[in-house]
Amino acid sequence: MSRTLNVVRLQLVNRMTFLWIPLIILFGTLAFTLIVYSMLPPGAVKYGGGVQAPLWYFLAIGIQAMAYSFPFSQAMSITRREFFFGTLLTAGLTAGILAIVFVIGGFIEQATGGYGLSGYFFYIPWLWDAGWWAAGIAFFAIAMFMFVIGFWAATIYKRWGALAVTLAMVGIGALLVGGLWITGRLNAWAQVFGWLADQGTLGLTLWGILITAVLATTAFLTLRRATP
C-alpha cells in the first residue's frame, strides 16, 4: 500500500496536471458562462453545458499519466500493478475534488436563484433529479470514465504503437455506428430512449461504472506487457 501511495506522490509531483488545470478550466468556464448569462434576458431560465469542460480534459490527464509517468515508475522499481492502482487512485482524488465542487456549486445556484441571473451551470435538473449525492456520483463517474479512456489508449500505444490506437478507435466508432444503424433499421428508437429514461441518473451512472471497470481491466492487462 505504501508503494502505491508513492505512485500517487509521483503523479502529484506536477500538481498542475492533476489539480490546478482542471480547476482553472472549471472556474474559467463558469466565469465565461456567467458573462454570457448576463447578456441574456434576465427573466428566462438558462442552462449551460460548460461544466463538462474539465471532464474532457480528463482524457488528456489519462494519456499524460501513462505516457509521462510510467517510464519513471519503472526506473524506480515500482511494479506495474502498483503504478496502475496508484494512478487510478490519483485520478479518483482529483475526480472526487471536482465532484465536491460540482455539488457545492449546485447548492449555491439553487440558493441564489442562479446567481441572481436565473442561470445554472452546476445545477442540471435531469442530473440532480435523483438527489445531490447521485449528481455527485455521476460527475465523479464520468470524470473517471474519461480518464480511463485516455489511460487505456495510452497503454495500447505503449504496447503496440499508434496504428493499434487508430484501429481501436475506428473499431469502436464502427460498433457505435453499427448499433445506430441496427436501431434505425428496427425502428427501435422509442424503445431505446424509453430504456434510457427508465434507467435514470443513477442507473446510467452504474452502467458507466461497469464500462469503466471493463476498460480499466483491459488497460491493466495491456500495461503488463507495455514498453516503458
Coordinates of C-alpha atoms in Angstrom, one line a residue:
M1 CA 0.0 0.0 0.0
S2 CA 2.8 2.4 0.8
R3 CA 4.4 1.8 -2.6
T4 CA 1.0 2.5 -4.2
L5 CA 0.9 5.8 -2.3
N6 CA 4.3 6.5 -3.7
V7 CA 2.8 6.4 -7.1
V8 CA 0.3 9.0 -6.0
R9 CA 3.1 11.2 -4.9
L10 CA 4.9 10.6 -8.2
Q11 CA 1.8 11.6 -10.2
L12 CA 1.3 14.7 -8.0
V13 CA 4.9 16.0 -8.4
N14 CA 3.3 18.2 -11.1
R15 CA 0.1 19.3 -9.4
M16 CA -0.8 21.5 -12.4
T17 CA -1.8 18.4 -14.4
F18 CA -4.0 16.7 -11.8
L19 CA -5.3 19.5 -9.7
W20 CA -4.9 23.1 -10.8
I21 CA -5.6 22.9 -14.5
P22 CA -8.9 21.0 -14.1
L23 CA -10.0 23.7 -11.5
I24 CA -8.8 26.5 -13.8
I25 CA -10.8 25.0 -16.7
L26 CA -13.9 24.6 -14.5
F27 CA -13.9 28.1 -12.9
G28 CA -12.8 29.8 -16.1
T29 CA -15.7 28.2 -18.0
L30 CA -18.0 29.3 -15.2
A31 CA -16.8 32.9 -15.5
F32 CA -17.4 32.9 -19.2
T33 CA -20.8 31.3 -18.8
L34 CA -21.9 33.9 -16.3
I35 CA -20.8 36.7 -18.6
V36 CA -22.9 35.2 -21.4
Y37 CA -25.8 34.8 -19.0
S38 CA -25.6 38.5 -18.0
M39 CA -26.1 39.4 -21.7
L40 CA -29.3 37.4 -22.0
P41 CA -32.9 38.4 -20.9
P42 CA -32.9 38.3 -17.0
G43 CA -36.3 36.5 -16.7
A44 CA -35.6 33.4 -18.7
V45 CA -34.1 30.4 -17.0
K46 CA -30.8 29.5 -18.6
Y47 CA -28.8 26.2 -18.5
G48 CA -25.3 25.8 -19.9
G49 CA -23.2 22.8 -20.6
G50 CA -19.8 24.3 -19.7
V51 CA -19.5 22.1 -16.6
Q52 CA -18.4 19.3 -18.9
A53 CA -15.2 21.2 -19.9
P54 CA -12.9 19.7 -17.3
L55 CA -14.3 16.3 -18.0
W56 CA -12.9 16.3 -21.5
Y57 CA -9.5 17.3 -20.0
F58 CA -9.5 14.1 -18.1
L59 CA -8.8 12.3 -21.4
A60 CA -5.6 14.3 -21.6
I61 CA -4.8 13.5 -18.0
G62 CA -5.2 9.8 -18.6
I63 CA -2.8 9.9 -21.6
Q64 CA -0.2 12.0 -19.7
A65 CA -0.4 9.9 -16.6
M66 CA 0.6 6.9 -18.6
A67 CA 2.9 8.4 -21.2
Y68 CA 4.9 10.7 -18.9
S69 CA 5.0 8.9 -15.6
F70 CA 5.2 5.2 -16.5
P71 CA 8.8 5.2 -17.6
F72 CA 9.9 7.0 -14.3
S73 CA 7.9 4.5 -12.3
Q74 CA 9.8 1.6 -13.9
A75 CA 13.1 3.3 -13.2
M76 CA 12.1 3.5 -9.6
S77 CA 11.3 -0.3 -9.5
I78 CA 7.6 0.3 -9.0
T79 CA 5.6 -2.7 -10.2
R80 CA 3.1 -2.3 -12.9
R81 CA 0.3 -3.3 -10.6
E82 CA 1.3 -0.6 -8.1
F83 CA 1.6 2.0 -10.9
F84 CA -1.8 1.1 -12.2
F85 CA -3.7 1.3 -8.9
G86 CA -1.7 4.3 -7.7
T87 CA -2.5 6.2 -10.9
L88 CA -6.2 5.4 -10.7
L89 CA -6.2 6.5 -7.0
T90 CA -4.7 9.8 -8.0
A91 CA -7.3 10.3 -10.7
G92 CA -10.0 9.3 -8.2
L93 CA -8.8 12.0 -5.8
T94 CA -9.0 14.7 -8.5
A95 CA -12.4 13.5 -9.7
G96 CA -13.6 13.5 -6.1
I97 CA -12.5 17.1 -5.6
L98 CA -14.3 18.2 -8.8
A99 CA -17.4 16.2 -7.8
I100 CA -17.5 18.0 -4.4
V101 CA -17.1 21.4 -6.1
F102 CA -19.9 20.4 -8.5
V103 CA -22.3 19.6 -5.7
I104 CA -21.4 22.7 -3.7
G105 CA -21.8 24.8 -6.8
G106 CA -25.3 23.3 -7.4
F107 CA -26.4 24.2 -3.9
I108 CA -25.1 27.7 -4.3
E109 CA -27.0 28.1 -7.6
Q110 CA -30.3 26.8 -6.0
A111 CA -29.8 29.2 -3.0
T112 CA -29.1 32.3 -5.2
G113 CA -31.6 31.6 -8.0
G114 CA -28.8 31.0 -10.4
Y115 CA -26.5 33.8 -9.2
G116 CA -29.4 36.2 -9.5
L117 CA -29.4 35.7 -13.3
S118 CA -31.6 32.6 -13.4
G119 CA -28.6 30.9 -14.9
Y120 CA -27.4 27.5 -13.9
F121 CA -24.0 26.0 -14.5
F122 CA -23.7 23.2 -12.0
Y123 CA -27.4 22.5 -11.3
I124 CA -28.6 20.4 -14.2
P125 CA -32.1 19.3 -13.3
W126 CA -32.1 15.8 -15.0
L127 CA -28.8 15.1 -13.4
W128 CA -30.0 16.2 -9.9
D129 CA -33.4 14.5 -10.1
A130 CA -32.2 11.5 -8.0
G131 CA -30.6 13.8 -5.4
W132 CA -27.4 15.7 -4.9
W133 CA -25.5 12.6 -3.9
A134 CA -26.5 10.9 -7.2
A135 CA -25.4 14.0 -9.2
G136 CA -22.1 14.0 -7.4
I137 CA -21.5 10.3 -8.1
A138 CA -22.5 10.8 -11.7
F139 CA -20.0 13.6 -12.1
F140 CA -17.3 11.5 -10.5
A141 CA -18.1 8.5 -12.6
I142 CA -18.0 10.5 -15.9
A143 CA -14.6 12.0 -14.9
M144 CA -13.1 8.6 -14.2
F145 CA -14.6 7.2 -17.4
M146 CA -12.9 9.9 -19.4
F147 CA -9.6 9.4 -17.6
V148 CA -9.7 5.6 -18.1
I149 CA -10.4 6.1 -21.8
G150 CA -7.2 8.2 -22.1
F151 CA -5.2 5.8 -20.0
W152 CA -6.5 2.8 -21.9
A153 CA -5.5 4.5 -25.3
A154 CA -2.0 5.3 -23.9
T155 CA -1.4 1.7 -22.8
I156 CA -2.3 0.4 -26.3
Y157 CA 0.1 3.0 -27.8
K158 CA 2.8 1.8 -25.4
R159 CA 2.2 -1.8 -26.2
W160 CA 1.5 -1.8 -30.0
G161 CA 2.0 1.7 -31.3
A162 CA -0.1 4.4 -33.0
L163 CA -1.6 2.2 -35.6
A164 CA -3.2 0.0 -32.9
V165 CA -4.7 3.0 -31.2
T166 CA -6.1 4.2 -34.5
L167 CA -7.5 0.8 -35.4
A168 CA -9.1 0.5 -31.9
M169 CA -10.8 3.9 -32.2
V170 CA -12.0 3.1 -35.7
G171 CA -13.3 -0.2 -34.4
I172 CA -15.2 1.5 -31.5
G173 CA -16.6 4.0 -34.0
A174 CA -17.7 1.3 -36.3
L175 CA -19.5 -0.5 -33.4
L176 CA -21.3 2.7 -32.4
V177 CA -22.4 3.4 -36.0
G178 CA -23.4 -0.2 -36.5
G179 CA -25.6 0.0 -33.3
L180 CA -27.2 3.2 -34.6
W181 CA -27.9 1.6 -38.0
I182 CA -29.4 -1.5 -36.4
T183 CA -31.6 0.6 -34.1
G184 CA -32.8 2.6 -37.1
R185 CA -33.5 -0.5 -39.2
L186 CA -35.5 -2.0 -36.4
N187 CA -37.3 1.3 -35.8
A188 CA -36.4 0.9 -32.1
W189 CA -35.6 4.5 -31.2
A190 CA -38.7 4.8 -28.9
Q191 CA -37.6 1.6 -27.0
V192 CA -34.0 2.8 -26.7
F193 CA -35.0 6.3 -25.4
G194 CA -37.6 4.7 -23.1
W195 CA -34.9 2.4 -21.7
L196 CA -32.6 5.3 -21.1
A197 CA -35.3 7.3 -19.4
D198 CA -36.2 4.3 -17.2
Q199 CA -32.6 4.0 -16.0
G200 CA -32.4 7.5 -14.7
T201 CA -29.3 9.3 -13.5
L202 CA -28.2 6.6 -11.0
G203 CA -28.9 3.7 -13.4
L204 CA -26.9 5.2 -16.2
T205 CA -24.1 6.0 -13.8
L206 CA -23.9 2.4 -12.7
W207 CA -23.7 1.3 -16.3
G208 CA -21.0 3.8 -16.9
I209 CA -19.1 2.5 -13.9
L210 CA -19.3 -1.0 -15.3
I211 CA -18.0 0.1 -18.7
T212 CA -15.2 2.0 -16.9
A213 CA -14.3 -1.2 -15.0
V214 CA -14.1 -3.2 -18.2
L215 CA -11.8 -0.6 -19.9
A216 CA -9.7 -0.4 -16.8
T217 CA -9.3 -4.2 -16.7
T218 CA -8.2 -4.3 -20.3
A219 CA -5.8 -1.4 -19.7
F220 CA -4.2 -3.3 -16.8
L221 CA -3.8 -6.4 -18.9
T222 CA -2.2 -4.4 -21.7
L223 CA 0.0 -2.5 -19.2
R224 CA 1.6 -5.7 -18.0
R225 CA 3.4 -6.0 -21.3
A226 CA 3.7 -2.4 -22.3
T227 CA 7.2 -1.0 -23.0
P228 CA 8.3 1.9 -20.7

